[in-house]
Tab-separated table of C-alpha atoms in Angstrom:
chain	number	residue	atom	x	y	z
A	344	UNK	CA	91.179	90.495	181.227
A	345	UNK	CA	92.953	87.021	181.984
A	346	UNK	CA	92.057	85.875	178.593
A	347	UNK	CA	93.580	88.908	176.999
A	348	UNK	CA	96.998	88.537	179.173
A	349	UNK	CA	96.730	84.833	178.436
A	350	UNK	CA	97.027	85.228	175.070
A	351	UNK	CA	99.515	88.406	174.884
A	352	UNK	CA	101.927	86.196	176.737
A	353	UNK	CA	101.072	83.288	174.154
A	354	UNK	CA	102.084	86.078	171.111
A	355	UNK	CA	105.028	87.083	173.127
A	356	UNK	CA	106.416	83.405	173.480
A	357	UNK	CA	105.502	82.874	169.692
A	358	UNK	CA	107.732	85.984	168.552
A	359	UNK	CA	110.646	84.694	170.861
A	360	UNK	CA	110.547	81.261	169.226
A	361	UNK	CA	110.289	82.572	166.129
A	362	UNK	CA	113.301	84.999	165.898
A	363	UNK	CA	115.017	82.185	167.479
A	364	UNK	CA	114.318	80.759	163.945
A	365	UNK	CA	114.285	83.451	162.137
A	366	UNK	CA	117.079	86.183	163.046
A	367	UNK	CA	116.112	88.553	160.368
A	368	UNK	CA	112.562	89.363	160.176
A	369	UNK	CA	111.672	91.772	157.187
A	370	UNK	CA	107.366	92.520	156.076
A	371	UNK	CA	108.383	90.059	152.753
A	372	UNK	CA	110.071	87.012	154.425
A	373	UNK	CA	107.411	86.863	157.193
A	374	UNK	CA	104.820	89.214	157.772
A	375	UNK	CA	102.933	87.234	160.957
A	376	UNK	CA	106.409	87.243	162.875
A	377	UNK	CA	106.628	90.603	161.926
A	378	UNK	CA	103.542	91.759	163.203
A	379	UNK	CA	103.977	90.069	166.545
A	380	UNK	CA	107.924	91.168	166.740
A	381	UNK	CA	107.162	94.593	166.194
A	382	UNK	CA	103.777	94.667	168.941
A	383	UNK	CA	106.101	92.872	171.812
A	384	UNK	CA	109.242	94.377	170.890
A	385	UNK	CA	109.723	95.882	174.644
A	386	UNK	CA	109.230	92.478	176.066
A	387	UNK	CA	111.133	90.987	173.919
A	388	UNK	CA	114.052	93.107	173.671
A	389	UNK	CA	114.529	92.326	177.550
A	390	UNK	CA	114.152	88.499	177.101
A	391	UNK	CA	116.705	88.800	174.767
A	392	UNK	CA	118.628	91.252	177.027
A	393	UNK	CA	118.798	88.348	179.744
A	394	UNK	CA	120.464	85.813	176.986
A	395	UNK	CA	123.032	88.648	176.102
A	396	UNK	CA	121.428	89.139	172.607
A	397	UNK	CA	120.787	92.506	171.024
A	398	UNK	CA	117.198	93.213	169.613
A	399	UNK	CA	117.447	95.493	166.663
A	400	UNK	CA	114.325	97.323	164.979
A	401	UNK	CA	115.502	99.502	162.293
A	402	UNK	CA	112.766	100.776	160.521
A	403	UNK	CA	110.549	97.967	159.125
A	404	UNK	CA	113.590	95.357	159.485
A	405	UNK	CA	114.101	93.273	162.657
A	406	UNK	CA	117.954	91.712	163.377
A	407	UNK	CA	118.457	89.685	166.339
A	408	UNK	CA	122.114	89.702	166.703
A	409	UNK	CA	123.893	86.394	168.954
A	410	UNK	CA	126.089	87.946	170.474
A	411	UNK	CA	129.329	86.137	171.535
A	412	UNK	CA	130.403	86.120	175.306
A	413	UNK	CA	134.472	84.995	174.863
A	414	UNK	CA	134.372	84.485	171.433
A	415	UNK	CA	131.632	81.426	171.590
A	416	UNK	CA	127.685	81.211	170.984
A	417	UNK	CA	125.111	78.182	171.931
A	418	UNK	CA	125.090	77.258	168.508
A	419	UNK	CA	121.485	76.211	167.523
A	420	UNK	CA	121.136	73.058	166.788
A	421	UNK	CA	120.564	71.167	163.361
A	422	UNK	CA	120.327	67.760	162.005
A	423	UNK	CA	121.540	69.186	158.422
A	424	UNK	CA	123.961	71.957	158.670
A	425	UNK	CA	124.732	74.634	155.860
A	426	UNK	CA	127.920	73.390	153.891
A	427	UNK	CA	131.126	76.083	154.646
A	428	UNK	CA	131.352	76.925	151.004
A	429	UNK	CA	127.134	77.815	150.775
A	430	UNK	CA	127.721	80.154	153.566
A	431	UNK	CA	130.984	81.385	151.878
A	432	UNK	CA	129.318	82.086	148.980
A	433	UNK	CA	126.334	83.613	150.478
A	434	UNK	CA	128.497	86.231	152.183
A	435	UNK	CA	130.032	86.686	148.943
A	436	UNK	CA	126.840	87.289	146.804
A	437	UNK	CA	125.533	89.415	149.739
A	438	UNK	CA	129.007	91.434	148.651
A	439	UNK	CA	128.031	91.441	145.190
A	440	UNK	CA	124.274	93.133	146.116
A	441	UNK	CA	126.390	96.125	147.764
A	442	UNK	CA	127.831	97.056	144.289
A	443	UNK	CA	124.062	97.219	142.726
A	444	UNK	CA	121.243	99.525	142.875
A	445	UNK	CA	117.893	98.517	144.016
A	446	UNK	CA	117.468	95.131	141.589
A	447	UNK	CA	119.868	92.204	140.056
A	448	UNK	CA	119.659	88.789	138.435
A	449	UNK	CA	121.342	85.586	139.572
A	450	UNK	CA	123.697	85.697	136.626
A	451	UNK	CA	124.558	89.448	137.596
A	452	UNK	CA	124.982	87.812	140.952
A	453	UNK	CA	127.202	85.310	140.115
A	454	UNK	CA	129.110	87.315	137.397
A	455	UNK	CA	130.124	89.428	140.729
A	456	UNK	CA	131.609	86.885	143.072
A	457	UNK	CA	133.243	85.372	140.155
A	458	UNK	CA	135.182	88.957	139.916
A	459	UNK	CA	135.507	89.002	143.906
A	460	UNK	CA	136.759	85.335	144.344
A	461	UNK	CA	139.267	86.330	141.142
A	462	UNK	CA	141.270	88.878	142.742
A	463	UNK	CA	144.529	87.652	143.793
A	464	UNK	CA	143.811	89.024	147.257
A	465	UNK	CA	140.846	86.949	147.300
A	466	UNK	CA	141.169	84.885	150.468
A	467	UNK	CA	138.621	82.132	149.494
A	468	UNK	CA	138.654	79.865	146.693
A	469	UNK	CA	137.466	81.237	143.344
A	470	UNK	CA	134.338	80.598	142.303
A	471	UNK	CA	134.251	78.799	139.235
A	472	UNK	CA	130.286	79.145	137.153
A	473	UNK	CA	131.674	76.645	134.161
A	474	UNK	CA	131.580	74.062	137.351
A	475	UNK	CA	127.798	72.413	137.769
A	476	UNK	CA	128.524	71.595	141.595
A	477	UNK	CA	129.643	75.535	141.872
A	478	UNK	CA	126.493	76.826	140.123
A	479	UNK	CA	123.812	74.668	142.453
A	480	UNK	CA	126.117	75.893	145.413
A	481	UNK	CA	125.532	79.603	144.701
A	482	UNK	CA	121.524	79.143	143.727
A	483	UNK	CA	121.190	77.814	147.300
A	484	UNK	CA	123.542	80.827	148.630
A	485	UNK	CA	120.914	83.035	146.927
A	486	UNK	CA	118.043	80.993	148.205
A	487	UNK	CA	119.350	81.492	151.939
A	488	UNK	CA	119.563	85.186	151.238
A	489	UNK	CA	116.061	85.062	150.242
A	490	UNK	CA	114.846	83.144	153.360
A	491	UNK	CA	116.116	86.259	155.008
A	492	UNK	CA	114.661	88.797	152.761
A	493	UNK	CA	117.756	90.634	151.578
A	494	UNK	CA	116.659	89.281	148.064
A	495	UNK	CA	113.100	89.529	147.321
A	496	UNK	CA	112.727	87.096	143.626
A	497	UNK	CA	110.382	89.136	141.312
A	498	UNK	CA	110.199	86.233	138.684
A	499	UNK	CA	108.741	83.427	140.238
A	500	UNK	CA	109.528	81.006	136.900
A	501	UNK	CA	111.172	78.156	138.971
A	502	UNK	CA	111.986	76.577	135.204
A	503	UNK	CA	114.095	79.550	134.103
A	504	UNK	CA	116.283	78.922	137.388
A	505	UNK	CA	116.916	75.431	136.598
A	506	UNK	CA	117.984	76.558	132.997
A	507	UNK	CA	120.589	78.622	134.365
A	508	UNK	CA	121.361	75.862	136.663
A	509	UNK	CA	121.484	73.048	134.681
A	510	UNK	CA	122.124	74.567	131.214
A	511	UNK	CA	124.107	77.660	132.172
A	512	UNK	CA	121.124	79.758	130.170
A	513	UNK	CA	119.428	82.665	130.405
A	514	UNK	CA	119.682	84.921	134.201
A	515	UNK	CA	118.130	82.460	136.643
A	516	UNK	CA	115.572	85.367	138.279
A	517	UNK	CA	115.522	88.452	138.568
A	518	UNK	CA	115.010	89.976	142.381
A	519	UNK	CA	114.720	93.293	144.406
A	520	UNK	CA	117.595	93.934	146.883
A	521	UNK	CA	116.238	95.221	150.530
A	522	UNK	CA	119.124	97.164	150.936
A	523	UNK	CA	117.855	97.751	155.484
A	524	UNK	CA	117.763	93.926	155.286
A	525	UNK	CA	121.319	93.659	153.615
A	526	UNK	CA	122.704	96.680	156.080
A	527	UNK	CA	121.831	94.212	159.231
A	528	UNK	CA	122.402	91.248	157.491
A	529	UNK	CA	125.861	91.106	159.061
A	530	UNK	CA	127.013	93.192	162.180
A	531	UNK	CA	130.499	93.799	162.192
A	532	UNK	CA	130.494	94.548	165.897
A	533	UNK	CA	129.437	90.827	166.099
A	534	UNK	CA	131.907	89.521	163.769
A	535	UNK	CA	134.840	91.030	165.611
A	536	UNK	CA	133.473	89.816	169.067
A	537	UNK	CA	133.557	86.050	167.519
A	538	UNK	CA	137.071	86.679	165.823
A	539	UNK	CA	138.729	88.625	168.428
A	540	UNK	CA	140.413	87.364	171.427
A	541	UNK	CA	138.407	87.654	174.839
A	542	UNK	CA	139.545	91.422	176.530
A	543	UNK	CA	140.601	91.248	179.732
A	544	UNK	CA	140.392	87.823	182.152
A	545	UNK	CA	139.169	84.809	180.105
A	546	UNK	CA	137.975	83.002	183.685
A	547	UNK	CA	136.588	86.208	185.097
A	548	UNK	CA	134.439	86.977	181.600
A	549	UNK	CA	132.998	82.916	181.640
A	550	UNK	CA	132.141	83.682	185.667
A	551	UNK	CA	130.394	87.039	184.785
A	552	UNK	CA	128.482	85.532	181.663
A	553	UNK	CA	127.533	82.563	183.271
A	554	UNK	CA	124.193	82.448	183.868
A	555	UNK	CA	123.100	83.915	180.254
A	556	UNK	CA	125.489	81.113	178.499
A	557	UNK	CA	123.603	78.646	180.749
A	558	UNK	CA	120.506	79.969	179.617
A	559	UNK	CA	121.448	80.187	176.123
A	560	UNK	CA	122.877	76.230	176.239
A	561	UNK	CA	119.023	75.500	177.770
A	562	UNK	CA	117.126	77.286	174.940
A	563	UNK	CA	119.122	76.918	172.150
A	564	UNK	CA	120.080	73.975	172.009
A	565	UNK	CA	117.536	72.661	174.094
A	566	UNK	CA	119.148	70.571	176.372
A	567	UNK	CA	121.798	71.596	179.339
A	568	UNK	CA	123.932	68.750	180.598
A	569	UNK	CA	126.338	68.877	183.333
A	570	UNK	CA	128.275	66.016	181.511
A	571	UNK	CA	128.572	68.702	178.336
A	572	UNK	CA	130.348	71.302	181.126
A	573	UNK	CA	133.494	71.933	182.569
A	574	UNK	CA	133.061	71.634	186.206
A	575	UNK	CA	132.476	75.214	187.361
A	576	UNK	CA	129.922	75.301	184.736
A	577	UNK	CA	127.936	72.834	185.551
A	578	UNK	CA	127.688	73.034	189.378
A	579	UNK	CA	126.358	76.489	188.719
A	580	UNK	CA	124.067	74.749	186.527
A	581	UNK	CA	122.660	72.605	188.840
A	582	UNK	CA	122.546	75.029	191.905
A	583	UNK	CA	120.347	77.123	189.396
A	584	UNK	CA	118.629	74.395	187.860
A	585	UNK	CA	115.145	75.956	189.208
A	586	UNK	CA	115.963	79.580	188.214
A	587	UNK	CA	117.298	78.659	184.653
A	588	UNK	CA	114.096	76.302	184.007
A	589	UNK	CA	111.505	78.826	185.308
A	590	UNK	CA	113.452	81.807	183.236
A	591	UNK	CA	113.332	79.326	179.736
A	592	UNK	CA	109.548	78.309	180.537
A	593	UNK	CA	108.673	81.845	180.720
A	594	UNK	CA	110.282	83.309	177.530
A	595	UNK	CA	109.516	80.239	175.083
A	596	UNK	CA	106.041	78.827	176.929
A	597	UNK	CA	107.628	75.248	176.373
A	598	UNK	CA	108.228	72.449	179.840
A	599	UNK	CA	111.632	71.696	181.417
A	600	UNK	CA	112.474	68.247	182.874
A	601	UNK	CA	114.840	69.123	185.495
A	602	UNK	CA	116.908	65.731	185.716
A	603	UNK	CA	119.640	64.461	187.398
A	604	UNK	CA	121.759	64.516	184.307
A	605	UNK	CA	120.619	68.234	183.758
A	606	UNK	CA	117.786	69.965	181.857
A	607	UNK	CA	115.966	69.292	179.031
A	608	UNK	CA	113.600	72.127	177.020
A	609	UNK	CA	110.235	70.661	175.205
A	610	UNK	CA	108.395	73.458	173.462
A	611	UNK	CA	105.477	74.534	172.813
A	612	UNK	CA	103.469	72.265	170.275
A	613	UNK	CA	101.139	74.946	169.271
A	614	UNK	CA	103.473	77.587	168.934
A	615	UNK	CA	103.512	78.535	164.904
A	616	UNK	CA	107.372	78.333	164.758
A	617	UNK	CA	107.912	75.430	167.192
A	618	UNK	CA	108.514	73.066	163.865
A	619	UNK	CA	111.106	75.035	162.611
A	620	UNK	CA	113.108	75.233	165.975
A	621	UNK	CA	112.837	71.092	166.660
A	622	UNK	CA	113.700	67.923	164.802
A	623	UNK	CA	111.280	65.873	163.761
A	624	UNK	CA	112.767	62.593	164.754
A	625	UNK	CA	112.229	59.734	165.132
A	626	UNK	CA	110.450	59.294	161.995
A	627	UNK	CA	107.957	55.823	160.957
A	628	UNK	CA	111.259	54.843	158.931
A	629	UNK	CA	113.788	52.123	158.955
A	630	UNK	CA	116.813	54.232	159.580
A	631	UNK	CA	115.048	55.515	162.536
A	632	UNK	CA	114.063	52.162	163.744
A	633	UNK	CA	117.576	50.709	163.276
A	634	UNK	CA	119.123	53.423	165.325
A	635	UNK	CA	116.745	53.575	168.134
A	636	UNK	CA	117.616	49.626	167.925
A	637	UNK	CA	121.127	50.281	168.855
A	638	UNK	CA	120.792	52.940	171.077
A	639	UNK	CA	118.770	50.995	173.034
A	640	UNK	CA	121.043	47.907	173.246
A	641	UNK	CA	123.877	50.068	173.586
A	642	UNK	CA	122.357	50.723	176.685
A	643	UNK	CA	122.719	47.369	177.845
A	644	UNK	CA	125.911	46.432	177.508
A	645	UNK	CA	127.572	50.220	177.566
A	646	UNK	CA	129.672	51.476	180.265
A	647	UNK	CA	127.319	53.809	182.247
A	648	UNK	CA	128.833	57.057	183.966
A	649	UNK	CA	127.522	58.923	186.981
A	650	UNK	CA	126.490	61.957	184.370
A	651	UNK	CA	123.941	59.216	182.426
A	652	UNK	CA	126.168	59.388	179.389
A	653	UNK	CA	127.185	55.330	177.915
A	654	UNK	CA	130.199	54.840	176.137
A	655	UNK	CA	131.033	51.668	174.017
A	656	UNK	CA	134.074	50.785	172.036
A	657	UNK	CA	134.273	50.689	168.209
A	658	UNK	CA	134.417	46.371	168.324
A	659	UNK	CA	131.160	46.457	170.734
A	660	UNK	CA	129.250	48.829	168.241
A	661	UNK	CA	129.905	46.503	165.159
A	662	UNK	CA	128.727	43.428	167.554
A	663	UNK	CA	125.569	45.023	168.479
A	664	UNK	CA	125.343	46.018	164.290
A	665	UNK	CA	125.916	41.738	163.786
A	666	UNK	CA	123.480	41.022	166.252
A	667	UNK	CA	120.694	43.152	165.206
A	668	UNK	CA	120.746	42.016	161.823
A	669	UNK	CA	120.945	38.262	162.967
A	670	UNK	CA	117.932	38.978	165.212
A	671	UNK	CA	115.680	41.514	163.634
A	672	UNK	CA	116.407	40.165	159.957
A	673	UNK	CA	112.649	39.590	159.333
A	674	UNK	CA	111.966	43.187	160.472
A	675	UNK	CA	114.463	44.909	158.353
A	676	UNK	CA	114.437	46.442	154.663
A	677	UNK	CA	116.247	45.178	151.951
A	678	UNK	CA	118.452	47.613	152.314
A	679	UNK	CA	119.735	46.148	155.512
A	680	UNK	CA	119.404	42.747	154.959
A	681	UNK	CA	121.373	42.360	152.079
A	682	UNK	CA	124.290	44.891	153.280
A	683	UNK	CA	124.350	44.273	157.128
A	684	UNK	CA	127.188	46.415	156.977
A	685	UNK	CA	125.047	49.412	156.506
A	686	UNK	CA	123.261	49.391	159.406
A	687	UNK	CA	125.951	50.887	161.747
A	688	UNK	CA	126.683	54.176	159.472
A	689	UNK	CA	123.210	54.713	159.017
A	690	UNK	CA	122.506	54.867	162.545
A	691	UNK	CA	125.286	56.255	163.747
A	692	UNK	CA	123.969	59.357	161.181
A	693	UNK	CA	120.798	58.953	162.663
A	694	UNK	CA	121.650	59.181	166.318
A	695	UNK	CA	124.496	62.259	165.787
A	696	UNK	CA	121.897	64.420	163.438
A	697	UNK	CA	119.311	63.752	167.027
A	698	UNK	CA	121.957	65.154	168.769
A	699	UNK	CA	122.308	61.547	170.926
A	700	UNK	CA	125.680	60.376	170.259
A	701	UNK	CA	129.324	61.478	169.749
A	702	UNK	CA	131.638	59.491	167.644
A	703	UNK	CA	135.221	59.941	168.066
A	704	UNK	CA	138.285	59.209	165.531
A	705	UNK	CA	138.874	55.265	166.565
A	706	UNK	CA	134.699	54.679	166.262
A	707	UNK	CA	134.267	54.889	169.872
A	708	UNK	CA	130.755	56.080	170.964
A	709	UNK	CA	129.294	57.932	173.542
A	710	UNK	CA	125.785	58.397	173.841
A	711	UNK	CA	124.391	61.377	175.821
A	712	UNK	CA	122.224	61.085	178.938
A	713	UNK	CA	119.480	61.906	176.990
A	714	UNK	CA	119.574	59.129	174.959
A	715	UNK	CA	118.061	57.428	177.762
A	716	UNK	CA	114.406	58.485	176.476
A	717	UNK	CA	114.133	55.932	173.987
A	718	UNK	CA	113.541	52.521	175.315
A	719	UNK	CA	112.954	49.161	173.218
A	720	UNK	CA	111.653	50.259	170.078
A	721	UNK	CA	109.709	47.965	167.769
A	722	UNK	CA	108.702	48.177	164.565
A	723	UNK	CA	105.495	46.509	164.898
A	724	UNK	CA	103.819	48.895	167.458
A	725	UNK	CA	105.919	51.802	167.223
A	726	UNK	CA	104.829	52.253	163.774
A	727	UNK	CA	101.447	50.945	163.542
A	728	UNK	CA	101.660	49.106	159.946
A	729	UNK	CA	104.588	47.217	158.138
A	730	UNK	CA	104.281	49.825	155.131
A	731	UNK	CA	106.020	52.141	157.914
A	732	UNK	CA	109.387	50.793	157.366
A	733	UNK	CA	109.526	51.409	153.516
A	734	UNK	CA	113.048	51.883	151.435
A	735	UNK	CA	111.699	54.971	150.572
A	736	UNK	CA	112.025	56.123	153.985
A	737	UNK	CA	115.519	55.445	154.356
């Protein structure tokens, strides 16, 4: 009987991560999340209850909808972020399946949003398919509505999509339209909540949504720090630092280090979806290395606040950049040690896609408290062989 509760609660956790993930579940996109959605959906619809979210099972298709408390979310984190105009021209070829039947083609597809983004009361900019950089722009639109099952490709010819692509031939693929996926796809009732101003007292709505946007900061994100808060905020956060851990270890399965500077989430390794809801960083590469390098001597010579965070001006950044080169030039790539001036970009990059550091118009930096976990990396240890730190892992 333990064994069995054991692993329900495992499957529970699993389906939580995953729709974190994965916000529209359908039997084609993923058929295992599916599954376990659909045989924990009680559970999970009051997990998601406690974050503010809405659980929606309609029929076969699953929608977990964000919704906004004041017109904000705990926007998941990524180290690569969808461009504004793939999104734009998702929503717009997610338009263009309303006006079809049960199937379409890419070029049907893109023949449609050209004739939305044409009108003059078009409020985005028109989409142009003569344009190369336009065409690859809408293929991954399409791709992304794939991912979420609204398109379902019935040709599975990948060459015939790089002929449209690339030689503006032929129509790409052809695909089935879930018409329940494309009906939750978008929720207008979200939509206005993110557009519309807050109803009613803005302070009074942030005190009475305070401990799910906690929450949400802890699991999405995954790491609550007081610094990150205004000061209401975070001394709620901290006088419920034992509540909000034990309430995100339960739902996702993963550990939380409750630290001075705040909390951090680790999940589950053996969780199926846990890779797609972390970073995999830092990598056995040089533009890892070279980061790590400076975050750790930023550390040195940074001014430290209370909160853990480090803040250095643009000058000391580029001295730090001088002096690792002049150091560490037998470590480094060619890539660094011909064009020392390449090392601060790239691990400035590095270090803002990890979510460590914040970079502000003048070049200023300020590296988060939980930068703090990496200490004195080196290249001959950390990653095992000198083949580690090849250009082709730059």
């Amino acid at each position: 009987m333990k064994a069995l509760t054991v692993n329900k609660r495992f499957e529970e956790q699993s389906a939580f991560v995953g729709l974190l993930t994965k916000p529209l579940v359908t039997t084609t996109n993923d058929s295992k999340l599916h599954r376990l959605v659909m045989r924990h959906q009680r559970q999970l619809t009051e997990w998601f209850r406690r974050l503010g979210y809405r659980l929606i099972v309609a029929g076969q298709i699953i929608r977990l909808h964000r919704t906004p408390h004041a017109g904000t979310i705990a926007a998941p984190y990524t180290s690569q972020p969808p461009r504004r105009r793939e999104l734009v021209l998702a929503l717009l070829a997610a338009a263009a399946c309303e006006e079809r039947d049960s199937t379409t083609t890419l070029q049907a597809i893109s023949d449609q949003v050209r004739v939305i983004t044409s009108l003059a009361t078009s409020p985005v900019t028109a989409y142009d398919p003569e344009q190369g950089p336009e065409r690859s722009m809408l293929l991954l639109a399409v791709r992304r509505l794939e991912s979420h099952g609204v398109l379902v490709r019935r040709t599975r010819d990948e060459e015939m999509l790089r002929a449209w692509e690339a030689a503006r031939t032929g129509i790409g693929a052809g695909y089935d339209i879930d018409r329940a996926a494309l009906l939750q796809f978008l929720d207008p009732h979200t939509v206005a909540l993110a557009l519309s101003a807050p109803a009613g007292g803005e302070h009074e709505l942030l005190a009475a949504t305070r401990w799910s946007r906690m929450l949400r900061v802890l699991i999405e994100t995954p790491a609550l720090l007081y610094a990150d808060l205004n000061e209401d905020d975070a001394s709620y956060a901290a006088s419920m630092a034992g509540r909000l851990a034990e309430a995100a270890r339960t739902m996702t399965g993963g550990t939380v280090e409750v630290r001075a500077e705040g909390l951090v989430l680790i999940l589950h390794p053996d969780h199926p979806w846990t890779a797609d809801a972390t970073l995999d960083w830092p990598k056995a590469a040089a533009a890892s290395w070279v980061a790590l390098r400076m975050c750790d001597a930023a550390g040195t010579i940074g001014q430290r606040s209370a909160d853990g965070s480090v803040s250095l001006r643009s000058h000391q950044v580029d001295a730090l950049a001088s002096r690792l080169h002049r150091q560490h030039h037998a470590d480094l790539t060619d890539h660094f040690k011909q064009r020392p001036e390449r090392i601060r970009p790239v691990a400035e990059e590095a270090l803002r896609d990890a979510g460590l550091l914040h970079v502000d118009d003048a070049g200023n930096w300020a590296l988060t408290a939980a930068a703090g976990r990496y200490r004195d990396p080196d290249p001959r240890s950390d990653w095992n062989t000198a083949t580690s730190l090849t250009e082709d892992s730059e």
